[in-house]
mmCIF file with all atom_site columns, C-alpha atoms in Angstrom:
data_model
loop_
_atom_site.group_PDB
_atom_site.id
_atom_site.type_symbol
_atom_site.label_atom_id
_atom_site.label_alt_id
_atom_site.label_comp_id
_atom_site.label_asym_id
_atom_site.label_entity_id
_atom_site.label_seq_id
_atom_site.pdbx_PDB_ins_code
_atom_site.Cartn_x
_atom_site.Cartn_y
_atom_site.Cartn_z
_atom_site.occupancy
_atom_site.B_iso_or_equiv
_atom_site.pdbx_formal_charge
_atom_site.auth_seq_id
_atom_site.auth_comp_id
_atom_site.auth_asym_id
_atom_site.auth_atom_id
_atom_site.pdbx_PDB_model_num
ATOM 1   C CA . UNK A 1 1   ? 0.000   0.000  0.000   1.00 98.00 ? 1   UNK A CA 1
ATOM 2   C CA . UNK A 1 2   ? 0.969   3.619  -0.502  1.00 98.00 ? 2   UNK A CA 1
ATOM 3   C CA . UNK A 1 3   ? -0.239  6.436  1.721   1.00 99.00 ? 3   UNK A CA 1
ATOM 4   C CA . UNK A 1 4   ? -0.189  9.837  0.050   1.00 99.00 ? 4   UNK A CA 1
ATOM 5   C CA . UNK A 1 5   ? 0.214   12.434 2.770   1.00 98.00 ? 5   UNK A CA 1
ATOM 6   C CA . UNK A 1 6   ? 1.179   16.037 3.398   1.00 97.00 ? 6   UNK A CA 1
ATOM 7   C CA . UNK A 1 7   ? 2.661   17.451 6.597   1.00 95.00 ? 7   UNK A CA 1
ATOM 8   C CA . UNK A 1 8   ? 0.203   19.248 8.898   1.00 92.00 ? 8   UNK A CA 1
ATOM 9   C CA . UNK A 1 9   ? -2.744  17.614 7.116   1.00 95.00 ? 9   UNK A CA 1
ATOM 10  C CA . UNK A 1 10  ? -5.488  15.225 8.172   1.00 96.00 ? 10  UNK A CA 1
ATOM 11  C CA . UNK A 1 11  ? -3.577  12.436 6.398   1.00 98.00 ? 11  UNK A CA 1
ATOM 12  C CA . UNK A 1 12  ? -1.769  12.095 9.716   1.00 98.00 ? 12  UNK A CA 1
ATOM 13  C CA . UNK A 1 13  ? -4.747  10.050 10.982  1.00 99.00 ? 13  UNK A CA 1
ATOM 14  C CA . UNK A 1 14  ? -4.414  7.097  8.571   1.00 99.00 ? 14  UNK A CA 1
ATOM 15  C CA . UNK A 1 15  ? -0.644  7.342  8.966   1.00 99.00 ? 15  UNK A CA 1
ATOM 16  C CA . UNK A 1 16  ? -1.067  6.803  12.719  1.00 99.00 ? 16  UNK A CA 1
ATOM 17  C CA . UNK A 1 17  ? -3.489  3.926  12.162  1.00 99.00 ? 17  UNK A CA 1
ATOM 18  C CA . UNK A 1 18  ? -1.161  2.183  9.697   1.00 99.00 ? 18  UNK A CA 1
ATOM 19  C CA . UNK A 1 19  ? 1.569   2.293  12.340  1.00 99.00 ? 19  UNK A CA 1
ATOM 20  C CA . UNK A 1 20  ? -0.806  1.176  15.116  1.00 98.00 ? 20  UNK A CA 1
ATOM 21  C CA . UNK A 1 21  ? -1.658  -1.878 13.040  1.00 99.00 ? 21  UNK A CA 1
ATOM 22  C CA . UNK A 1 22  ? 1.931   -2.566 11.995  1.00 98.00 ? 22  UNK A CA 1
ATOM 23  C CA . UNK A 1 23  ? 0.916   -2.697 8.334   1.00 98.00 ? 23  UNK A CA 1
ATOM 24  C CA . UNK A 1 24  ? 3.544   -2.377 5.622   1.00 98.00 ? 24  UNK A CA 1
ATOM 25  C CA . UNK A 1 25  ? 3.116   0.778  3.546   1.00 98.00 ? 25  UNK A CA 1
ATOM 26  C CA . UNK A 1 26  ? 5.086   3.293  1.534   1.00 98.00 ? 26  UNK A CA 1
ATOM 27  C CA . UNK A 1 27  ? 4.545   6.901  2.627   1.00 98.00 ? 27  UNK A CA 1
ATOM 28  C CA . UNK A 1 28  ? 4.500   9.252  -0.378  1.00 98.00 ? 28  UNK A CA 1
ATOM 29  C CA . UNK A 1 29  ? 4.747   12.957 0.355   1.00 98.00 ? 29  UNK A CA 1
ATOM 30  C CA . UNK A 1 30  ? 2.559   15.344 -1.643  1.00 98.00 ? 30  UNK A CA 1
ATOM 31  C CA . UNK A 1 31  ? 3.130   19.067 -2.124  1.00 97.00 ? 31  UNK A CA 1
ATOM 32  C CA . UNK A 1 32  ? -0.284  20.612 -1.523  1.00 93.00 ? 32  UNK A CA 1
ATOM 33  C CA . UNK A 1 33  ? 0.522   23.653 -3.661  1.00 94.00 ? 33  UNK A CA 1
ATOM 34  C CA . UNK A 1 34  ? 2.134   22.102 -6.737  1.00 97.00 ? 34  UNK A CA 1
ATOM 35  C CA . UNK A 1 35  ? 0.088   18.864 -6.506  1.00 98.00 ? 35  UNK A CA 1
ATOM 36  C CA . UNK A 1 36  ? 3.251   16.880 -7.190  1.00 98.00 ? 36  UNK A CA 1
ATOM 37  C CA . UNK A 1 37  ? 4.446   13.864 -5.252  1.00 98.00 ? 37  UNK A CA 1
ATOM 38  C CA . UNK A 1 38  ? 7.969   13.752 -3.848  1.00 96.00 ? 38  UNK A CA 1
ATOM 39  C CA . UNK A 1 39  ? 9.023   11.629 -6.833  1.00 94.00 ? 39  UNK A CA 1
ATOM 40  C CA . UNK A 1 40  ? 7.587   14.132 -9.338  1.00 96.00 ? 40  UNK A CA 1
ATOM 41  C CA . UNK A 1 41  ? 4.271   12.492 -10.238 1.00 97.00 ? 41  UNK A CA 1
ATOM 42  C CA . UNK A 1 42  ? 1.054   14.430 -10.796 1.00 98.00 ? 42  UNK A CA 1
ATOM 43  C CA . UNK A 1 43  ? -1.030  13.814 -7.685  1.00 98.00 ? 43  UNK A CA 1
ATOM 44  C CA . UNK A 1 44  ? -4.185  14.836 -9.556  1.00 98.00 ? 44  UNK A CA 1
ATOM 45  C CA . UNK A 1 45  ? -3.722  11.763 -11.747 1.00 98.00 ? 45  UNK A CA 1
ATOM 46  C CA . UNK A 1 46  ? -3.795  9.661  -8.569  1.00 98.00 ? 46  UNK A CA 1
ATOM 47  C CA . UNK A 1 47  ? -6.569  11.550 -6.781  1.00 98.00 ? 47  UNK A CA 1
ATOM 48  C CA . UNK A 1 48  ? -8.478  14.020 -8.985  1.00 98.00 ? 48  UNK A CA 1
ATOM 49  C CA . UNK A 1 49  ? -9.874  15.644 -5.822  1.00 98.00 ? 49  UNK A CA 1
ATOM 50  C CA . UNK A 1 50  ? -6.373  17.002 -5.295  1.00 97.00 ? 50  UNK A CA 1
ATOM 51  C CA . UNK A 1 51  ? -6.100  16.570 -1.541  1.00 96.00 ? 51  UNK A CA 1
ATOM 52  C CA . UNK A 1 52  ? -4.704  14.042 0.893   1.00 97.00 ? 52  UNK A CA 1
ATOM 53  C CA . UNK A 1 53  ? -5.147  11.485 2.252   1.00 98.00 ? 53  UNK A CA 1
ATOM 54  C CA . UNK A 1 54  ? -5.220  8.905  -0.503  1.00 99.00 ? 54  UNK A CA 1
ATOM 55  C CA . UNK A 1 55  ? -4.482  5.234  -0.022  1.00 99.00 ? 55  UNK A CA 1
ATOM 56  C CA . UNK A 1 56  ? -3.301  3.256  -3.046  1.00 98.00 ? 56  UNK A CA 1
ATOM 57  C CA . UNK A 1 57  ? -3.919  -0.443 -2.601  1.00 98.00 ? 57  UNK A CA 1
ATOM 58  C CA . UNK A 1 58  ? -1.627  -3.160 -3.899  1.00 96.00 ? 58  UNK A CA 1
ATOM 59  C CA . UNK A 1 59  ? -4.113  -3.846 -6.719  1.00 97.00 ? 59  UNK A CA 1
ATOM 60  C CA . UNK A 1 60  ? -3.849  -0.218 -7.895  1.00 97.00 ? 60  UNK A CA 1
ATOM 61  C CA . UNK A 1 61  ? -7.208  0.964  -6.584  1.00 98.00 ? 61  UNK A CA 1
ATOM 62  C CA . UNK A 1 62  ? -7.159  4.305  -4.778  1.00 99.00 ? 62  UNK A CA 1
ATOM 63  C CA . UNK A 1 63  ? -9.315  5.064  -1.748  1.00 99.00 ? 63  UNK A CA 1
ATOM 64  C CA . UNK A 1 64  ? -9.842  8.671  -0.669  1.00 98.00 ? 64  UNK A CA 1
ATOM 65  C CA . UNK A 1 65  ? -11.572 10.476 2.211   1.00 98.00 ? 65  UNK A CA 1
ATOM 66  C CA . UNK A 1 66  ? -10.128 10.058 5.680   1.00 98.00 ? 66  UNK A CA 1
ATOM 67  C CA . UNK A 1 67  ? -13.098 8.396  7.423   1.00 98.00 ? 67  UNK A CA 1
ATOM 68  C CA . UNK A 1 68  ? -13.373 5.769  4.661   1.00 99.00 ? 68  UNK A CA 1
ATOM 69  C CA . UNK A 1 69  ? -9.631  5.078  4.739   1.00 99.00 ? 69  UNK A CA 1
ATOM 70  C CA . UNK A 1 70  ? -9.616  4.777  8.530   1.00 99.00 ? 70  UNK A CA 1
ATOM 71  C CA . UNK A 1 71  ? -12.425 2.228  8.551   1.00 99.00 ? 71  UNK A CA 1
ATOM 72  C CA . UNK A 1 72  ? -10.895 0.251  5.686   1.00 99.00 ? 72  UNK A CA 1
ATOM 73  C CA . UNK A 1 73  ? -7.595  -0.003 7.544   1.00 99.00 ? 73  UNK A CA 1
ATOM 74  C CA . UNK A 1 74  ? -9.246  -0.985 10.830  1.00 99.00 ? 74  UNK A CA 1
ATOM 75  C CA . UNK A 1 75  ? -11.167 -3.743 9.057   1.00 98.00 ? 75  UNK A CA 1
ATOM 76  C CA . UNK A 1 76  ? -7.926  -5.238 7.715   1.00 98.00 ? 76  UNK A CA 1
ATOM 77  C CA . UNK A 1 77  ? -7.099  -6.248 11.288  1.00 98.00 ? 77  UNK A CA 1
ATOM 78  C CA . UNK A 1 78  ? -10.357 -6.392 13.245  1.00 97.00 ? 78  UNK A CA 1
ATOM 79  C CA . UNK A 1 79  ? -8.729  -8.086 16.242  1.00 97.00 ? 79  UNK A CA 1
ATOM 80  C CA . UNK A 1 80  ? -6.732  -4.896 16.884  1.00 98.00 ? 80  UNK A CA 1
ATOM 81  C CA . UNK A 1 81  ? -9.992  -3.281 17.997  1.00 98.00 ? 81  UNK A CA 1
ATOM 82  C CA . UNK A 1 82  ? -9.505  0.098  16.306  1.00 99.00 ? 82  UNK A CA 1
ATOM 83  C CA . UNK A 1 83  ? -13.092 -0.021 15.022  1.00 98.00 ? 83  UNK A CA 1
ATOM 84  C CA . UNK A 1 84  ? -16.153 -2.016 16.085  1.00 98.00 ? 84  UNK A CA 1
ATOM 85  C CA . UNK A 1 85  ? -17.401 -4.814 13.850  1.00 97.00 ? 85  UNK A CA 1
ATOM 86  C CA . UNK A 1 86  ? -19.049 -3.718 10.628  1.00 95.00 ? 86  UNK A CA 1
ATOM 87  C CA . UNK A 1 87  ? -22.838 -3.838 10.920  1.00 96.00 ? 87  UNK A CA 1
ATOM 88  C CA . UNK A 1 88  ? -22.870 -3.413 14.694  1.00 98.00 ? 88  UNK A CA 1
ATOM 89  C CA . UNK A 1 89  ? -24.552 -0.562 16.562  1.00 98.00 ? 89  UNK A CA 1
ATOM 90  C CA . UNK A 1 90  ? -21.136 0.411  17.904  1.00 97.00 ? 90  UNK A CA 1
ATOM 91  C CA . UNK A 1 91  ? -19.890 0.767  14.312  1.00 98.00 ? 91  UNK A CA 1
ATOM 92  C CA . UNK A 1 92  ? -22.773 3.106  13.535  1.00 98.00 ? 92  UNK A CA 1
ATOM 93  C CA . UNK A 1 93  ? -21.733 5.192  16.554  1.00 98.00 ? 93  UNK A CA 1
ATOM 94  C CA . UNK A 1 94  ? -18.170 5.280  15.188  1.00 98.00 ? 94  UNK A CA 1
ATOM 95  C CA . UNK A 1 95  ? -19.467 6.485  11.828  1.00 98.00 ? 95  UNK A CA 1
ATOM 96  C CA . UNK A 1 96  ? -21.503 9.124  13.634  1.00 98.00 ? 96  UNK A CA 1
ATOM 97  C CA . UNK A 1 97  ? -18.370 10.348 15.425  1.00 99.00 ? 97  UNK A CA 1
ATOM 98  C CA . UNK A 1 98  ? -16.222 10.299 12.271  1.00 99.00 ? 98  UNK A CA 1
ATOM 99  C CA . UNK A 1 99  ? -18.873 12.324 10.463  1.00 98.00 ? 99  UNK A CA 1
ATOM 100 C CA . UNK A 1 100 ? -19.009 14.841 13.315  1.00 98.00 ? 100 UNK A CA 1
ATOM 101 C CA . UNK A 1 101 ? -15.229 15.256 13.301  1.00 98.00 ? 101 UNK A CA 1
ATOM 102 C CA . UNK A 1 102 ? -15.181 15.550 9.510   1.00 98.00 ? 102 UNK A CA 1
ATOM 103 C CA . UNK A 1 103 ? -17.990 18.061 9.116   1.00 96.00 ? 103 UNK A CA 1
ATOM 104 C CA . UNK A 1 104 ? -17.916 20.039 12.343  1.00 96.00 ? 104 UNK A CA 1
ATOM 105 C CA . UNK A 1 105 ? -14.287 20.010 13.512  1.00 96.00 ? 105 UNK A CA 1
ATOM 106 C CA . UNK A 1 106 ? -12.204 19.377 10.391  1.00 96.00 ? 106 UNK A CA 1
ATOM 107 C CA . UNK A 1 107 ? -14.596 21.338 8.190   1.00 91.00 ? 107 UNK A CA 1
ATOM 108 C CA . UNK A 1 108 ? -14.997 24.040 10.808  1.00 89.00 ? 108 UNK A CA 1
ATOM 109 C CA . UNK A 1 109 ? -11.276 24.568 11.160  1.00 88.00 ? 109 UNK A CA 1
ATOM 110 C CA . UNK A 1 110 ? -10.684 24.579 7.398   1.00 84.00 ? 110 UNK A CA 1
ATOM 111 C CA . UNK A 1 111 ? -12.317 28.002 7.126   1.00 80.00 ? 111 UNK A CA 1
ATOM 112 C CA . UNK A 1 112 ? -9.714  29.474 9.453   1.00 81.00 ? 112 UNK A CA 1
ATOM 113 C CA . UNK A 1 113 ? -7.003  28.762 6.859   1.00 81.00 ? 113 UNK A CA 1
ATOM 114 C CA . UNK A 1 114 ? -8.706  30.964 4.257   1.00 78.00 ? 114 UNK A CA 1
ATOM 115 C CA . UNK A 1 115 ? -7.128  34.309 3.407   1.00 79.00 ? 115 UNK A CA 1
ATOM 116 C CA . UNK A 1 116 ? -10.300 35.364 1.571   1.00 80.00 ? 116 UNK A CA 1
ATOM 117 C CA . UNK A 1 117 ? -12.378 35.593 4.757   1.00 82.00 ? 117 UNK A CA 1
ATOM 118 C CA . UNK A 1 118 ? -12.114 38.671 6.954   1.00 85.00 ? 118 UNK A CA 1
ATOM 119 C CA . UNK A 1 119 ? -11.439 38.500 10.675  1.00 84.00 ? 119 UNK A CA 1
ATOM 120 C CA . UNK A 1 120 ? -15.042 39.237 11.686  1.00 88.00 ? 120 UNK A CA 1
ATOM 121 C CA . UNK A 1 121 ? -16.298 36.218 9.744   1.00 86.00 ? 121 UNK A CA 1
ATOM 122 C CA . UNK A 1 122 ? -13.470 34.071 11.079  1.00 83.00 ? 122 UNK A CA 1
ATOM 123 C CA . UNK A 1 123 ? -14.515 35.059 14.598  1.00 87.00 ? 123 UNK A CA 1
ATOM 124 C CA . UNK A 1 124 ? -17.977 33.630 13.902  1.00 89.00 ? 124 UNK A CA 1
ATOM 125 C CA . UNK A 1 125 ? -16.442 30.395 12.638  1.00 89.00 ? 125 UNK A CA 1
ATOM 126 C CA . UNK A 1 126 ? -14.261 30.198 15.749  1.00 88.00 ? 126 UNK A CA 1
ATOM 127 C CA . UNK A 1 127 ? -17.292 30.681 18.012  1.00 93.00 ? 127 UNK A CA 1
ATOM 128 C CA . UNK A 1 128 ? -19.122 27.851 16.223  1.00 93.00 ? 128 UNK A CA 1
ATOM 129 C CA . UNK A 1 129 ? -16.041 25.637 16.364  1.00 95.00 ? 129 UNK A CA 1
ATOM 130 C CA . UNK A 1 130 ? -15.632 26.255 20.089  1.00 96.00 ? 130 UNK A CA 1
ATOM 131 C CA . UNK A 1 131 ? -19.173 24.968 20.681  1.00 97.00 ? 131 UNK A CA 1
ATOM 132 C CA . UNK A 1 132 ? -18.140 21.740 18.946  1.00 98.00 ? 132 UNK A CA 1
ATOM 133 C CA . UNK A 1 133 ? -15.027 21.579 21.118  1.00 98.00 ? 133 UNK A CA 1
ATOM 134 C CA . UNK A 1 134 ? -17.219 21.944 24.205  1.00 98.00 ? 134 UNK A CA 1
ATOM 135 C CA . UNK A 1 135 ? -19.342 18.969 23.127  1.00 98.00 ? 135 UNK A CA 1
ATOM 136 C CA . UNK A 1 136 ? -16.262 16.792 22.651  1.00 98.00 ? 136 UNK A CA 1
ATOM 137 C CA . UNK A 1 137 ? -14.853 18.010 25.944  1.00 98.00 ? 137 UNK A CA 1
ATOM 138 C CA . UNK A 1 138 ? -17.974 16.796 27.770  1.00 98.00 ? 138 UNK A CA 1
ATOM 139 C CA . UNK A 1 139 ? -17.111 13.293 26.592  1.00 97.00 ? 139 UNK A CA 1
ATOM 140 C CA . UNK A 1 140 ? -13.366 13.492 27.169  1.00 98.00 ? 140 UNK A CA 1
ATOM 141 C CA . UNK A 1 141 ? -13.548 14.778 30.737  1.00 97.00 ? 141 UNK A CA 1
ATOM 142 C CA . UNK A 1 142 ? -15.342 11.503 31.566  1.00 97.00 ? 142 UNK A CA 1
ATOM 143 C CA . UNK A 1 143 ? -13.324 9.027  29.503  1.00 97.00 ? 143 UNK A CA 1
ATOM 144 C CA . UNK A 1 144 ? -9.909  8.726  27.887  1.00 97.00 ? 144 UNK A CA 1
ATOM 145 C CA . UNK A 1 145 ? -11.098 7.997  24.352  1.00 98.00 ? 145 UNK A CA 1
ATOM 146 C CA . UNK A 1 146 ? -13.983 9.197  22.221  1.00 98.00 ? 146 UNK A CA 1
ATOM 147 C CA . UNK A 1 147 ? -15.837 5.896  22.100  1.00 97.00 ? 147 UNK A CA 1
ATOM 148 C CA . UNK A 1 148 ? -14.964 4.360  25.435  1.00 86.00 ? 148 UNK A CA 1
ATOM 149 C CA . UNK A 1 149 ? -12.074 2.531  26.996  1.00 89.00 ? 149 UNK A CA 1
ATOM 150 C CA . UNK A 1 150 ? -9.617  2.020  24.166  1.00 96.00 ? 150 UNK A CA 1
ATOM 151 C CA . UNK A 1 151 ? -7.897  3.903  21.361  1.00 99.00 ? 151 UNK A CA 1
ATOM 152 C CA . UNK A 1 152 ? -9.602  3.807  17.974  1.00 99.00 ? 152 UNK A CA 1
ATOM 153 C CA . UNK A 1 153 ? -9.605  5.406  14.552  1.00 99.00 ? 153 UNK A CA 1
ATOM 154 C CA . UNK A 1 154 ? -11.803 8.314  15.683  1.00 99.00 ? 154 UNK A CA 1
ATOM 155 C CA . UNK A 1 155 ? -9.157  9.256  18.249  1.00 99.00 ? 155 UNK A CA 1
ATOM 156 C CA . UNK A 1 156 ? -6.467  9.321  15.560  1.00 99.00 ? 156 UNK A CA 1
ATOM 157 C CA . UNK A 1 157 ? -8.636  11.594 13.421  1.00 99.00 ? 157 UNK A CA 1
ATOM 158 C CA . UNK A 1 158 ? -9.535  14.032 16.193  1.00 99.00 ? 158 UNK A CA 1
ATOM 159 C CA . UNK A 1 159 ? -5.915  14.236 17.349  1.00 99.00 ? 159 UNK A CA 1
ATOM 160 C CA . UNK A 1 160 ? -4.774  15.034 13.820  1.00 98.00 ? 160 UNK A CA 1
ATOM 161 C CA . UNK A 1 161 ? -7.137  17.952 13.261  1.00 97.00 ? 161 UNK A CA 1
ATOM 162 C CA . UNK A 1 162 ? -6.768  19.333 16.792  1.00 97.00 ? 162 UNK A CA 1
ATOM 163 C CA . UNK A 1 163 ? -3.052  19.791 16.087  1.00 96.00 ? 163 UNK A CA 1
ATOM 164 C CA . UNK A 1 164 ? -4.062  22.739 13.894  1.00 94.00 ? 164 UNK A CA 1
ATOM 165 C CA . UNK A 1 165 ? -5.208  24.680 16.961  1.00 94.00 ? 165 UNK A CA 1
ATOM 166 C CA . UNK A 1 166 ? -1.578  25.575 17.659  1.00 92.00 ? 166 UNK A CA 1
ATOM 167 C CA . UNK A 1 167 ? -1.326  27.470 14.366  1.00 89.00 ? 167 UNK A CA 1
ATOM 168 C CA . UNK A 1 168 ? -4.466  29.461 15.155  1.00 89.00 ? 168 UNK A CA 1
ATOM 169 C CA . UNK A 1 169 ? -3.395  30.319 18.716  1.00 87.00 ? 169 UNK A CA 1
ATOM 170 C CA . UNK A 1 170 ? -6.327  28.360 20.156  1.00 93.00 ? 170 UNK A CA 1
ATOM 171 C CA . UNK A 1 171 ? -5.461  27.306 23.690  1.00 95.00 ? 171 UNK A CA 1
ATOM 172 C CA . UNK A 1 172 ? -6.969  23.921 24.512  1.00 96.00 ? 172 UNK A CA 1
ATOM 173 C CA . UNK A 1 173 ? -6.721  24.680 28.251  1.00 96.00 ? 173 UNK A CA 1
ATOM 174 C CA . UNK A 1 174 ? -10.259 26.033 27.869  1.00 96.00 ? 174 UNK A CA 1
ATOM 175 C CA . UNK A 1 175 ? -11.329 22.412 27.387  1.00 98.00 ? 175 UNK A CA 1
ATOM 176 C CA . UNK A 1 176 ? -9.400  20.263 29.884  1.00 98.00 ? 176 UNK A CA 1
ATOM 177 C CA . UNK A 1 177 ? -10.715 16.999 28.478  1.00 98.00 ? 177 UNK A CA 1
ATOM 178 C CA . UNK A 1 178 ? -9.499  17.907 24.996  1.00 98.00 ? 178 UNK A CA 1
ATOM 179 C CA . UNK A 1 179 ? -6.173  19.130 26.328  1.00 98.00 ? 179 UNK A CA 1
ATOM 180 C CA . UNK A 1 180 ? -5.525  15.879 28.224  1.00 98.00 ? 180 UNK A CA 1
ATOM 181 C CA . UNK A 1 181 ? -6.665  13.903 25.185  1.00 98.00 ? 181 UNK A CA 1
ATOM 182 C CA . UNK A 1 182 ? -4.098  15.618 22.945  1.00 98.00 ? 182 UNK A CA 1
ATOM 183 C CA . UNK A 1 183 ? -1.297  14.912 25.409  1.00 98.00 ? 183 UNK A CA 1
ATOM 184 C CA . UNK A 1 184 ? -2.397  11.290 25.887  1.00 98.00 ? 184 UNK A CA 1
ATOM 185 C CA . UNK A 1 185 ? -2.668  10.511 22.173  1.00 98.00 ? 185 UNK A CA 1
ATOM 186 C CA . UNK A 1 186 ? 0.534   12.404 21.420  1.00 98.00 ? 186 UNK A CA 1
ATOM 187 C CA . UNK A 1 187 ? 2.449   10.048 23.713  1.00 98.00 ? 187 UNK A CA 1
ATOM 188 C CA . UNK A 1 188 ? 1.581   6.980  21.636  1.00 98.00 ? 188 UNK A CA 1
ATOM 189 C CA . UNK A 1 189 ? 4.510   5.426  19.813  1.00 98.00 ? 189 UNK A CA 1
ATOM 190 C CA . UNK A 1 190 ? 2.583   5.302  16.531  1.00 98.00 ? 190 UNK A CA 1
ATOM 191 C CA . UNK A 1 191 ? 1.896   9.027  16.743  1.00 98.00 ? 191 UNK A CA 1
ATOM 192 C CA . UNK A 1 192 ? 5.477   9.938  17.561  1.00 98.00 ? 192 UNK A CA 1
ATOM 193 C CA . UNK A 1 193 ? 6.813   7.798  14.704  1.00 98.00 ? 193 UNK A CA 1
ATOM 194 C CA . UNK A 1 194 ? 4.353   9.303  12.229  1.00 98.00 ? 194 UNK A CA 1
ATOM 195 C CA . UNK A 1 195 ? 5.207   12.846 13.298  1.00 98.00 ? 195 UNK A CA 1
ATOM 196 C CA . UNK A 1 196 ? 8.953   12.236 13.035  1.00 97.00 ? 196 UNK A CA 1
ATOM 197 C CA . UNK A 1 197 ? 8.535   11.157 9.422   1.00 96.00 ? 197 UNK A CA 1
ATOM 198 C CA . UNK A 1 198 ? 6.034   13.851 8.464   1.00 94.00 ? 198 UNK A CA 1
ATOM 199 C CA . UNK A 1 199 ? 7.944   16.736 10.021  1.00 90.00 ? 199 UNK A CA 1
ATOM 200 C CA . UNK A 1 200 ? 11.380  15.722 8.720   1.00 88.00 ? 200 UNK A CA 1
#
């Protein structure tokens, strides 16, 4: 498998999961501006959407969209417990959480990167985002992981997008559950290994 990634992007989540599972993969860096891979290929020919993550399977098929990639990877090794069994109520709850992170946290933070939006509008987006943070915090002050007692793919995804708060000077101390969550997940070996590669 090949994981197409970019530093400081949500592709960190499947990168973490690949390492958690001990799966063999080739990381391929993508320049988000030029849309070229590190070896000079046109990333748009691989993923016409033009953004990471993309997972190229050994048979040549390409899977895109973080939540889909995360679930696919977890299902390769179900005994690892990174996602509940497909078809179970717990799996539906995972999909609910992945959708919330994707639309409300990831999508909500994406607007803050825009240079075309003035500060007053960005302030409204921040206020909305902070309400989403408060909802997640209510869960994470009671438990270590989003869906209960063990690490899963939703935790990898939330950790990855919450890393962007540093660049926007958003202090997670306002949400102690989220702050502890970031520290806890950041201490995992899989996370540290992924970050070393991505930030080098």
